[in-house]
Each structure stands twice: as structure tokens, then as C-alpha cells.
CSV table of N, CA and C in Angstrom, one decimal:
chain,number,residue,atom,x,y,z
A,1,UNK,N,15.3,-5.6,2.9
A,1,UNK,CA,15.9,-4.4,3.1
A,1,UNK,C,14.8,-3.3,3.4
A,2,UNK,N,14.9,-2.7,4.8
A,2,UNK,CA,13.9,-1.7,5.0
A,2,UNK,C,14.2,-0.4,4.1
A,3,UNK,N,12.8,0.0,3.6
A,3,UNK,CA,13.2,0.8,2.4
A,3,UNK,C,12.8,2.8,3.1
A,4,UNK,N,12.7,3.1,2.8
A,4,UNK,CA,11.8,4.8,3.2
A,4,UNK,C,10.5,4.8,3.0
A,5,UNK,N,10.0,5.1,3.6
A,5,UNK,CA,8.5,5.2,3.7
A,5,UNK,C,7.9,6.2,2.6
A,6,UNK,N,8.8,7.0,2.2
A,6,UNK,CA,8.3,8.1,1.5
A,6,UNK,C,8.4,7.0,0.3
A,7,UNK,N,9.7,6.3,-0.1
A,7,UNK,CA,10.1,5.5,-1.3
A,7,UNK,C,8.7,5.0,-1.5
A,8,UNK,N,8.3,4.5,-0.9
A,8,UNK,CA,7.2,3.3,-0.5
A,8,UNK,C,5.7,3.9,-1.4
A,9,UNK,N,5.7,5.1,-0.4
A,9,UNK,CA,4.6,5.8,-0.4
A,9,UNK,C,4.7,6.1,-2.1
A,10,UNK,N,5.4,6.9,-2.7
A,10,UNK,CA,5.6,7.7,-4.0
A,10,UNK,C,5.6,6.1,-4.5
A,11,UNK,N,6.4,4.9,-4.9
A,11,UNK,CA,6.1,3.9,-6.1
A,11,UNK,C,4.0,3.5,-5.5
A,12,UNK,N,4.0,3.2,-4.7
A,12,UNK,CA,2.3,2.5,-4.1
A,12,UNK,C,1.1,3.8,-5.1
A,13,UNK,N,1.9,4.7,-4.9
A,13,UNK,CA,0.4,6.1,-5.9
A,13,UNK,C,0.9,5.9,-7.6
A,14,UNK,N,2.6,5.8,-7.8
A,14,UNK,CA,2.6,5.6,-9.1
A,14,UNK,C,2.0,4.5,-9.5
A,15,UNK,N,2.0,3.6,-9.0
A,15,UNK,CA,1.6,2.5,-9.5
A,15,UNK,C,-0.2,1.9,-9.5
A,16,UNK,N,-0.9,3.2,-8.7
A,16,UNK,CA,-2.1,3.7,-8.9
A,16,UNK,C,-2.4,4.8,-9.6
A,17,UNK,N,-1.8,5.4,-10.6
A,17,UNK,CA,-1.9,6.3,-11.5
A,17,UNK,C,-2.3,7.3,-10.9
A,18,UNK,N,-2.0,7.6,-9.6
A,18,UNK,CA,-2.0,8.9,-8.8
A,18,UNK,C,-3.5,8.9,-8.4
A,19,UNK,N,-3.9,7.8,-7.8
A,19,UNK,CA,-5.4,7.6,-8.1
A,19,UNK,C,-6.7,7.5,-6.4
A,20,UNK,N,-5.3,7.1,-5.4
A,20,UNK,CA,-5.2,6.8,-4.0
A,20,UNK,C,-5.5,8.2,-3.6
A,21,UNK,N,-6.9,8.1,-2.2
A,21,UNK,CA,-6.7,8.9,-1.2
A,21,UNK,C,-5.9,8.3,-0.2
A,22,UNK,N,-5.4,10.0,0.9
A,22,UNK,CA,-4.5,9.6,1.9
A,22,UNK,C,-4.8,7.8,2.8
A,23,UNK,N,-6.2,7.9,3.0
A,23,UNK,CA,-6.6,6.5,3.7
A,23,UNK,C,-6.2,5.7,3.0
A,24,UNK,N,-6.2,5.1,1.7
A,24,UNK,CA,-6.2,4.4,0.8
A,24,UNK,C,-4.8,3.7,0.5
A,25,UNK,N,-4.3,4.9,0.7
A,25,UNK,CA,-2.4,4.7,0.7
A,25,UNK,C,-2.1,4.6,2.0
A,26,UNK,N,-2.7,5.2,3.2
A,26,UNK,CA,-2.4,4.7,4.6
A,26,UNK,C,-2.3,2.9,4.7
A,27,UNK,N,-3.7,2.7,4.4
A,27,UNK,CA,-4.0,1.3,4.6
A,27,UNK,C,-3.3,-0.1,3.3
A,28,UNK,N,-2.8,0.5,2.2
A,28,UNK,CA,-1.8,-0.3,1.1
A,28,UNK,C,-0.4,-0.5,1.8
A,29,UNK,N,-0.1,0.6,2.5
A,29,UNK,CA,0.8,0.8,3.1
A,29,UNK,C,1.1,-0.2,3.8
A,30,UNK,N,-0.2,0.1,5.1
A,30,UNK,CA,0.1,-0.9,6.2
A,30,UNK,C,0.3,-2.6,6.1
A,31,UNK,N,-0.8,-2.7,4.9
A,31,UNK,CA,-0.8,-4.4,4.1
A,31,UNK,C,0.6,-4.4,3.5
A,32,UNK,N,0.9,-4.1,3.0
A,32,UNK,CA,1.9,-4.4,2.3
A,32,UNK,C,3.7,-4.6,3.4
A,33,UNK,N,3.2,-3.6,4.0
A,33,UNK,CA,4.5,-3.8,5.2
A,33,UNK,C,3.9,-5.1,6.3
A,34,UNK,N,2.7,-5.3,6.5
A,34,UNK,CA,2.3,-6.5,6.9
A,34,UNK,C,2.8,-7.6,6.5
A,35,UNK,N,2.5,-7.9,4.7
A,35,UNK,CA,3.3,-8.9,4.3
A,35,UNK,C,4.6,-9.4,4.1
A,36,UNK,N,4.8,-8.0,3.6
A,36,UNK,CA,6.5,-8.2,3.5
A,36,UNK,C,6.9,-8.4,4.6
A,37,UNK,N,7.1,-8.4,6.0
A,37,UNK,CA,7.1,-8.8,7.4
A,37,UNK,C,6.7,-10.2,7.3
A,38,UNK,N,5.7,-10.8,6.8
A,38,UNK,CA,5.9,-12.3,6.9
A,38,UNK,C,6.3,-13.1,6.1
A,39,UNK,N,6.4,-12.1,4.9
A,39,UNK,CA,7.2,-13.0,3.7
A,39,UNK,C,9.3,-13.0,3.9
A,40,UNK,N,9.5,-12.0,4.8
A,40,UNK,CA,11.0,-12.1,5.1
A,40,UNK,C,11.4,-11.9,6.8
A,41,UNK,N,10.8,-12.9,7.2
A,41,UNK,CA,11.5,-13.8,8.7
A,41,UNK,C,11.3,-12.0,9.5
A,42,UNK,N,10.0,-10.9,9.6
A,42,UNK,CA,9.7,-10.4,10.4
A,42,UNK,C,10.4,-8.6,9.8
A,43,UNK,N,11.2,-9.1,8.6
A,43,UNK,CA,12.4,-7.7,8.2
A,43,UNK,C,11.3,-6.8,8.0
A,44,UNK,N,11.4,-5.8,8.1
A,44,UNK,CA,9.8,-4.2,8.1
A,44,UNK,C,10.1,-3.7,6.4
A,45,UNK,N,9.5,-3.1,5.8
A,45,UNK,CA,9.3,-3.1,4.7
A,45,UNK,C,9.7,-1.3,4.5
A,46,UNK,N,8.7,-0.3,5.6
A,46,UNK,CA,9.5,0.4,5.6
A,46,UNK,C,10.2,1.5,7.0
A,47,UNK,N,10.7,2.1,6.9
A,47,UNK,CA,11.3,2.8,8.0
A,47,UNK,C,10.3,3.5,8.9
A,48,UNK,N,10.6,3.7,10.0
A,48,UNK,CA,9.5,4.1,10.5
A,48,UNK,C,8.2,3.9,11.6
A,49,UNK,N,7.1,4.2,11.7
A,49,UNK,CA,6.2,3.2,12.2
A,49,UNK,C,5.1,3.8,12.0
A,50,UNK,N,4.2,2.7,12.3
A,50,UNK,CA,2.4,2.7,12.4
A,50,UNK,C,1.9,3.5,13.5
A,51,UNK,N,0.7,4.3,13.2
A,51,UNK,CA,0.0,4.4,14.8
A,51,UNK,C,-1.2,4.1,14.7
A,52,UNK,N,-2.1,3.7,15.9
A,52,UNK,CA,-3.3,3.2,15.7
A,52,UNK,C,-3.8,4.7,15.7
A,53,UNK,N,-4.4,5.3,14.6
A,53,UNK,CA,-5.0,6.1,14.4
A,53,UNK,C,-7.1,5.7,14.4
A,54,UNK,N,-8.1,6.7,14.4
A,54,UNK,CA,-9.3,6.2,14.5
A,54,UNK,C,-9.8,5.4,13.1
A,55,UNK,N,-9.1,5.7,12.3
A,55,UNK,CA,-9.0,5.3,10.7
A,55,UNK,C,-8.7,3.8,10.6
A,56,UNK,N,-7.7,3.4,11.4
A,56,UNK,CA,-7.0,2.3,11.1
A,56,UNK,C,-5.5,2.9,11.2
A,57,UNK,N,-4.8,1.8,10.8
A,57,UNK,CA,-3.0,2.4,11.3
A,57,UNK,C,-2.4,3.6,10.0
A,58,UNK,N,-2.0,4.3,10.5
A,58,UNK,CA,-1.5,5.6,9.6
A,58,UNK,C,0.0,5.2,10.4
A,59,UNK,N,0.6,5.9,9.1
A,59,UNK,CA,2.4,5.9,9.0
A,59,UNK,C,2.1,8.0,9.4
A,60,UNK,N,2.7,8.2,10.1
A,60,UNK,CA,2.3,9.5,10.5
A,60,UNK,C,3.1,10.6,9.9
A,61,UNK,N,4.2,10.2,9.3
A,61,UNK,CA,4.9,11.2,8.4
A,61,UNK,C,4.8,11.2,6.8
A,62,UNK,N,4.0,9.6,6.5
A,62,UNK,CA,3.2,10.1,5.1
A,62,UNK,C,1.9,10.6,5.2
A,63,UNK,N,1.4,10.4,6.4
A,63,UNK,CA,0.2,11.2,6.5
A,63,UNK,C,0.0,12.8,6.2
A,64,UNK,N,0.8,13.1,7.1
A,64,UNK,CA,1.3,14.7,7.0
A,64,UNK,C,2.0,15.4,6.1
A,65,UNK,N,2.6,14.2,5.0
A,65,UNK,CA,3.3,14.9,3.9
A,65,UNK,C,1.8,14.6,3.0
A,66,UNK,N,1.1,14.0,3.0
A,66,UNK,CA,-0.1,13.4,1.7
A,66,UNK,C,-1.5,14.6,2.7
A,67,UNK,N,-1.7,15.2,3.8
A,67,UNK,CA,-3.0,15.6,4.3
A,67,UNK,C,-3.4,16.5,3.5
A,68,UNK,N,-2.7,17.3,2.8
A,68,UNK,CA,-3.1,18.6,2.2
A,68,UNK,C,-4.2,18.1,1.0
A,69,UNK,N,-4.7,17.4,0.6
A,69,UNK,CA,-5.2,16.8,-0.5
A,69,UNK,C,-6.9,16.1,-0.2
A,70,UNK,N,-6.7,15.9,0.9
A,70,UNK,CA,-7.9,16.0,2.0
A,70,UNK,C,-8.7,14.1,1.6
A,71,UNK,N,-9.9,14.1,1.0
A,71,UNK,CA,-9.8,12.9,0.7
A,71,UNK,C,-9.6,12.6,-1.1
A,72,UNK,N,-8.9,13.6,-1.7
A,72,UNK,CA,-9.1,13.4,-3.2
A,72,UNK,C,-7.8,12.5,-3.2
A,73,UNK,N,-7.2,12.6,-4.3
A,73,UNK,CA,-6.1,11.9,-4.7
A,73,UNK,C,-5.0,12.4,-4.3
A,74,UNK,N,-3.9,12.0,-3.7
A,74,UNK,CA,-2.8,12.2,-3.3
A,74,UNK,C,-1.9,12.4,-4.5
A,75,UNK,N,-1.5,13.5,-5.0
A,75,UNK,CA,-0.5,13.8,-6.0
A,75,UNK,C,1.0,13.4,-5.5
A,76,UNK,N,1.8,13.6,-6.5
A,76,UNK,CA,3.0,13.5,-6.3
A,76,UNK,C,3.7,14.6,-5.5
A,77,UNK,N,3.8,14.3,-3.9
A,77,UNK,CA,4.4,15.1,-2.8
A,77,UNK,C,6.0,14.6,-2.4
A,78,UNK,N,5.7,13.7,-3.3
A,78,UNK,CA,7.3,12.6,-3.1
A,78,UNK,C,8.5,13.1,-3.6
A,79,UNK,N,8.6,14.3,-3.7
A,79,UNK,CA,9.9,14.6,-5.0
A,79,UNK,C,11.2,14.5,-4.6
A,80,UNK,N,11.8,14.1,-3.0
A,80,UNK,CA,12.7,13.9,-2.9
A,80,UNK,C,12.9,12.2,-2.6
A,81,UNK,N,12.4,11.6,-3.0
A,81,UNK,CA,12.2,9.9,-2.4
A,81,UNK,C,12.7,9.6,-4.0
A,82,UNK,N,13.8,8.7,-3.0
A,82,UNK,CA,14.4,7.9,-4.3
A,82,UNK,C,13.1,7.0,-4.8
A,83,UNK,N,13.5,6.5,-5.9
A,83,UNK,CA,12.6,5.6,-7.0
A,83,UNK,C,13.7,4.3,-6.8
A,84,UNK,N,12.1,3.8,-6.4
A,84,UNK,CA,12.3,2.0,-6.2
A,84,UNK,C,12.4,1.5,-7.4
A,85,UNK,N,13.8,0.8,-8.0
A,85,UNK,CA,14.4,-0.3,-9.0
A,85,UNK,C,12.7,-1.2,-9.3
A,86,UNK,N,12.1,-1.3,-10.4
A,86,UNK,CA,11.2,-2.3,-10.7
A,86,UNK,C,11.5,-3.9,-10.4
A,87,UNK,N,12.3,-4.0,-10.4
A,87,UNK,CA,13.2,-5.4,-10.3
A,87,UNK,C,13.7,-5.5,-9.1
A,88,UNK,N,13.9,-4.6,-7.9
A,88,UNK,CA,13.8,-4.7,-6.9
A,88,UNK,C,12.5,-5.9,-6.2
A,89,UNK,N,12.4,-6.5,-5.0
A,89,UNK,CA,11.6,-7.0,-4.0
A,89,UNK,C,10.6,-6.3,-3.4
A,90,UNK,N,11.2,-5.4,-2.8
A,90,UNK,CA,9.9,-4.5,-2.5
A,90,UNK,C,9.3,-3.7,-3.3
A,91,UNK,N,9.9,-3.3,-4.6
A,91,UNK,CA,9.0,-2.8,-6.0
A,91,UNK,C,7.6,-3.6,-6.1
A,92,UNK,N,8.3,-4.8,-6.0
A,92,UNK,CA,7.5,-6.4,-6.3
A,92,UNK,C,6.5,-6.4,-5.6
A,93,UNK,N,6.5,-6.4,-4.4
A,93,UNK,CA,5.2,-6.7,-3.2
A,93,UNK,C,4.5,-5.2,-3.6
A,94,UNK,N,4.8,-4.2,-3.5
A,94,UNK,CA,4.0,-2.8,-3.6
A,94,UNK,C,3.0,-2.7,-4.8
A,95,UNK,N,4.0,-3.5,-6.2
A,95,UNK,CA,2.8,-3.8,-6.9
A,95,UNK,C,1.7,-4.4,-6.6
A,96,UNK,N,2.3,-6.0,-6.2
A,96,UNK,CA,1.3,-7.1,-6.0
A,96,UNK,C,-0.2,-6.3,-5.1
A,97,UNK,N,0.2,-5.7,-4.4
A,97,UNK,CA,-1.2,-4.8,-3.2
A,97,UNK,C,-1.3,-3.7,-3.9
A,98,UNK,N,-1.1,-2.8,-4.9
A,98,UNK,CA,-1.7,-2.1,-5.8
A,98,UNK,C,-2.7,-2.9,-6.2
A,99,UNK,N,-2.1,-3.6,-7.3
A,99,UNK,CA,-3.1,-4.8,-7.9
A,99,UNK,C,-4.2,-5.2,-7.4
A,100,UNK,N,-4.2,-6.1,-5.7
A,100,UNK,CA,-5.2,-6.5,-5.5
A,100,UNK,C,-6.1,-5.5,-4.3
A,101,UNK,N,-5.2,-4.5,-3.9
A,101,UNK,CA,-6.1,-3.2,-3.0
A,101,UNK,C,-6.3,-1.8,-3.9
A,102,UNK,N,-6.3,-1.8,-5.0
A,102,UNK,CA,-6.1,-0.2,-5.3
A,102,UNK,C,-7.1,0.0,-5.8
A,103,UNK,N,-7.9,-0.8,-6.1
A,103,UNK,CA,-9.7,-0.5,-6.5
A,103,UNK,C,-10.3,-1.0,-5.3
A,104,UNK,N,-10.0,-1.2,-3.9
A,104,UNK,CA,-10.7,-1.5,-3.0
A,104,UNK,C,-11.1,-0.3,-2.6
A,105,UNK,N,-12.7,-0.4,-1.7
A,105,UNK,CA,-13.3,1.2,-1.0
A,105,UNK,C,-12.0,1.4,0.0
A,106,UNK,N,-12.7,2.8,0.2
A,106,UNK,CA,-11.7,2.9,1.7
A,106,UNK,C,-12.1,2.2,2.9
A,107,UNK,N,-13.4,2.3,2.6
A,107,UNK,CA,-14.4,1.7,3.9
A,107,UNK,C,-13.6,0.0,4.2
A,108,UNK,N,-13.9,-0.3,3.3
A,108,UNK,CA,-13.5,-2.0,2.9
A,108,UNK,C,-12.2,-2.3,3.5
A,109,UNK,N,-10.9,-1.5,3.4
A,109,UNK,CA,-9.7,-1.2,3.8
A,109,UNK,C,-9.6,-1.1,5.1
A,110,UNK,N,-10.6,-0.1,5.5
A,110,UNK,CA,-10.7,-0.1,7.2
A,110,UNK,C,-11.4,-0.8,7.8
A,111,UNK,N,-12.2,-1.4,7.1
A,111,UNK,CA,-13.1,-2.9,7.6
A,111,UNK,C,-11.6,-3.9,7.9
A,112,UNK,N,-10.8,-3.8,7.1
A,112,UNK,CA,-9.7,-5.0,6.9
A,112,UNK,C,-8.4,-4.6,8.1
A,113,UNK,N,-8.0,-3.6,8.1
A,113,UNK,CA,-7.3,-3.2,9.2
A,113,UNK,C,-8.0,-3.3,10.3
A,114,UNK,N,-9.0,-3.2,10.6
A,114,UNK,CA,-9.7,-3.1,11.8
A,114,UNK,C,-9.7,-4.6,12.8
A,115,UNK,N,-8.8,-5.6,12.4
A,115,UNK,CA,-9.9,-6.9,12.8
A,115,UNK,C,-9.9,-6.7,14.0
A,116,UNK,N,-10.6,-7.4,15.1
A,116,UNK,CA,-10.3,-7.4,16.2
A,116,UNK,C,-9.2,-8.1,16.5
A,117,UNK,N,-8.6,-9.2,15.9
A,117,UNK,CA,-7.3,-9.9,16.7
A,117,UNK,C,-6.0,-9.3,16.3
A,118,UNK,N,-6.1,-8.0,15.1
A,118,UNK,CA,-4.9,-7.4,14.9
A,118,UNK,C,-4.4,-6.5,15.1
A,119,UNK,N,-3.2,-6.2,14.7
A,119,UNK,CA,-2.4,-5.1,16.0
A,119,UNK,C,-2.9,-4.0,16.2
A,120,UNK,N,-4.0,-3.2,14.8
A,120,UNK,CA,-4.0,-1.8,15.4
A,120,UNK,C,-5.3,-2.2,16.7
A,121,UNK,N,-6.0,-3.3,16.3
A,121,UNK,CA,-7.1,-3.0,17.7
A,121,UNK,C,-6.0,-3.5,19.2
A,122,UNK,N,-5.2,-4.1,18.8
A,122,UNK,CA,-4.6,-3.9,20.1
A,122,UNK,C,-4.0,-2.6,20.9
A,123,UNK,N,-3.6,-1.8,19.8
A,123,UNK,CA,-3.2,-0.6,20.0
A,123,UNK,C,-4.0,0.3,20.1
A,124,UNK,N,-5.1,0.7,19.9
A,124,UNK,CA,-5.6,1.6,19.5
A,124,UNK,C,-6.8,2.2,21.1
A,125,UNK,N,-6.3,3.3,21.1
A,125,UNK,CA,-7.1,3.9,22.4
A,125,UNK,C,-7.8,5.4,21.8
A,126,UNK,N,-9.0,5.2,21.8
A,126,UNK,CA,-10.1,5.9,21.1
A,126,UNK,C,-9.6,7.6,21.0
A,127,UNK,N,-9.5,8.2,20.5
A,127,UNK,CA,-9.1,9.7,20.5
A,127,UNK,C,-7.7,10.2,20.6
A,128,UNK,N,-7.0,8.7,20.7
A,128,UNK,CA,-5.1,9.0,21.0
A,128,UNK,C,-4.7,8.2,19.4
A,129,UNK,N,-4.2,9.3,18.9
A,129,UNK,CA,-3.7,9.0,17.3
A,129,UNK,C,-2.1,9.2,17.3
A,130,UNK,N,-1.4,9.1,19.0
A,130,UNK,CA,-0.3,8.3,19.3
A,130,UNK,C,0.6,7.3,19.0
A,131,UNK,N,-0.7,6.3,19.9
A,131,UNK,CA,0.1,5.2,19.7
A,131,UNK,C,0.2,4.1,18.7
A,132,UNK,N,1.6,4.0,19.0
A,132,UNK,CA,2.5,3.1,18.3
A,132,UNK,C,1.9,1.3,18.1
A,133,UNK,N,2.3,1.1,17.1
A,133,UNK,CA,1.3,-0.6,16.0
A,133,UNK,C,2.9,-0.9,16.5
A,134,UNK,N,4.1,-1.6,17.4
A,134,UNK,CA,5.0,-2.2,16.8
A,134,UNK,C,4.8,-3.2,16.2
A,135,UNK,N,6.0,-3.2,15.0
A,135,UNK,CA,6.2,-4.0,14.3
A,135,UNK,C,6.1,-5.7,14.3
A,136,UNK,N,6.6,-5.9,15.7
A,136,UNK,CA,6.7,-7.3,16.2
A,136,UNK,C,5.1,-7.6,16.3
A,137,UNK,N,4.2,-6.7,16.7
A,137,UNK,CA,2.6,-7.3,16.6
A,137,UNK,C,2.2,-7.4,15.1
A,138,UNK,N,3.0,-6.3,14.4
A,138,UNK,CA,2.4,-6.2,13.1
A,138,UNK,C,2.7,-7.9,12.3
A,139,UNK,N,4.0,-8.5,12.5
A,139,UNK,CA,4.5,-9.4,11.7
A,139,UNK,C,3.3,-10.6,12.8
A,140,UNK,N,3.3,-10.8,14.0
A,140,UNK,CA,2.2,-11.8,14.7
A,140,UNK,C,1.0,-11.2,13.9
A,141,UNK,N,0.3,-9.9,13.6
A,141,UNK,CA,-0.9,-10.4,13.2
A,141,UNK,C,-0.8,-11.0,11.6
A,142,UNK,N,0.4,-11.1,10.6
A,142,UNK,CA,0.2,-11.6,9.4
A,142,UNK,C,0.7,-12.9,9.6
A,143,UNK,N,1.4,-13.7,10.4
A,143,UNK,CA,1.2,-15.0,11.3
A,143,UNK,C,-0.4,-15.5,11.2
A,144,UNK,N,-0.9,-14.7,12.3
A,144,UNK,CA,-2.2,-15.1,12.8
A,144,UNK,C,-3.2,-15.3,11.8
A,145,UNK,N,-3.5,-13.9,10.3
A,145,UNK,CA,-4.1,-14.4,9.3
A,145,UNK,C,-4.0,-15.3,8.2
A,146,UNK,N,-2.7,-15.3,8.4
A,146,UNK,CA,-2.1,-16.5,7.2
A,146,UNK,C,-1.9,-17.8,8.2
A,147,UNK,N,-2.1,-18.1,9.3
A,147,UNK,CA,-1.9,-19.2,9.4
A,147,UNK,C,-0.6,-19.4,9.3
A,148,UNK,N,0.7,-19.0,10.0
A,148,UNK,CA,1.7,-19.1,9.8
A,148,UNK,C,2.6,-19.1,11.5
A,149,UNK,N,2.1,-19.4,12.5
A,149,UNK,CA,2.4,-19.4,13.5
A,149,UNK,C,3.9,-20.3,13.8
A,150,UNK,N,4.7,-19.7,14.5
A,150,UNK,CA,5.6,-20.3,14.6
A,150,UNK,C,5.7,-21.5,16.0
């Protein structure tokens, strides 16, 4: 079930004790909607979309609700985003990439977004923080890393 990006965004920082810069939670974001795309036959994780920003892929309406905060920690800007069920699936995955990205650098994150065979380098045109990561590349590039080619 595609959830809200804001949902997404607000449980991914609670579940970093409000600990995430904007980049930080751009790029948990993007992994996490990555996976969940190849763990359920391509379904998107949340509403919305990617853009190849110079950073790596930003969700552009959590970007602009999380900017004001600059690179410190992103407080709670979420106060109208329902709260994701713990027991819920996509509660599930958002932890799982807390867990194993939420003490990751930023650098390290945009090292990881960045590869060359995946979607934001396919998208990404130097100075245009435009364009669009679709989805359908996004779910081929977690194919292509996992080895999951159909």
C-alpha cells in the first residue's frame, strides 16, 4: 500500500530520535522506497516522486517541508501525517533502514545513491533539480543491485 511521504518521512526521524539531517532522511527515504519496490512486485512505498537533485534523489515536498533546519536535525515538521501502525509493513521496512542507515555519514549515503548504473545517475542533468527518478527505474535499479532481474 502506497503510504504518504510525509507518513514516511515523520515515522523514518521518529525512529531516529529526531537525529536525521534533511540529506539523511532524503536518502533513507529513497532506500527504503527502493526496497519496498522490490520486495512488493514494483508497488512504491510512498506517494509522490524522486528528483535527481545534485545531492542524490530528494522527494521534493519533504525536502521543502524539512529545509528550514538547514543541515542540523530535522524536528518534527510532520504534525499533520498520520502515524504509521508499528505492526504495519511499511512501519517494518522504515525501521529495518533506520537501523542499518541512520548512523550512516551523509557523504556515505550519497556515495550510495550515486552509483553509476542507478536511476538518479540516469536522471540526473547537472544544475536541473527537476527531474523526475520514475519509479519503474527506481524498482530496475533494486533488481540490478540485488540481483533480481526478471
Amino acid at each position: 500500500m502506497t503510504i504518504s511521504a510525509f507518513a514516511a518521512a515523520k515515522k523514518v526521524c521518529e525512529l531516529s530520535d529526531w537525529t536525521l539531517s534533511n540529506l539523511q532522511l532524503q536518502k533513507i527515504l529513497y532506500l527504503a522506497h527502493m526496497i519496498y519496490m522490490g520486495e512488493n512486485d514494483g508497488e512504491p512505498l510512498v506517494d509522490g516522486h524522486f528528483q535527481a537533485w545534485d545531492y542524490g534523489p530528494v522527494h521534493p515536498a519533504i525536502y521543502h517541508k524539512a529545509k528550514a533546519f538547514g543541515r542540523g536535525h530535522v524536528k518534527n515538521v510532520f504534525h499533520g501525517a498520520k502515524d504509521l501502525p508499528d505492526s504495519s509493513r511499511e512501519a517494518a521496512l522504515l525501521k529495518r533502514a533506520v537501523d542499518s542507515l541512520g548512523k550512516v555519514s551523509p557523504s556515505t549515503l550519497v556515495s550510495i545513491t550515486h552509483s553509476s548504473t542507478g536511476a538518479w545517475y540516469k536522471h540526473y542533468e547537472p544544475g536541473c533539480n527537476r527531474s523526475i527518478i520514475p519509479d519503474h527505474d527506481i524498482y530496475q535499479e533494486y533488481k540490478a543491485r540485488f540481483g533480481r532481474d526478471e
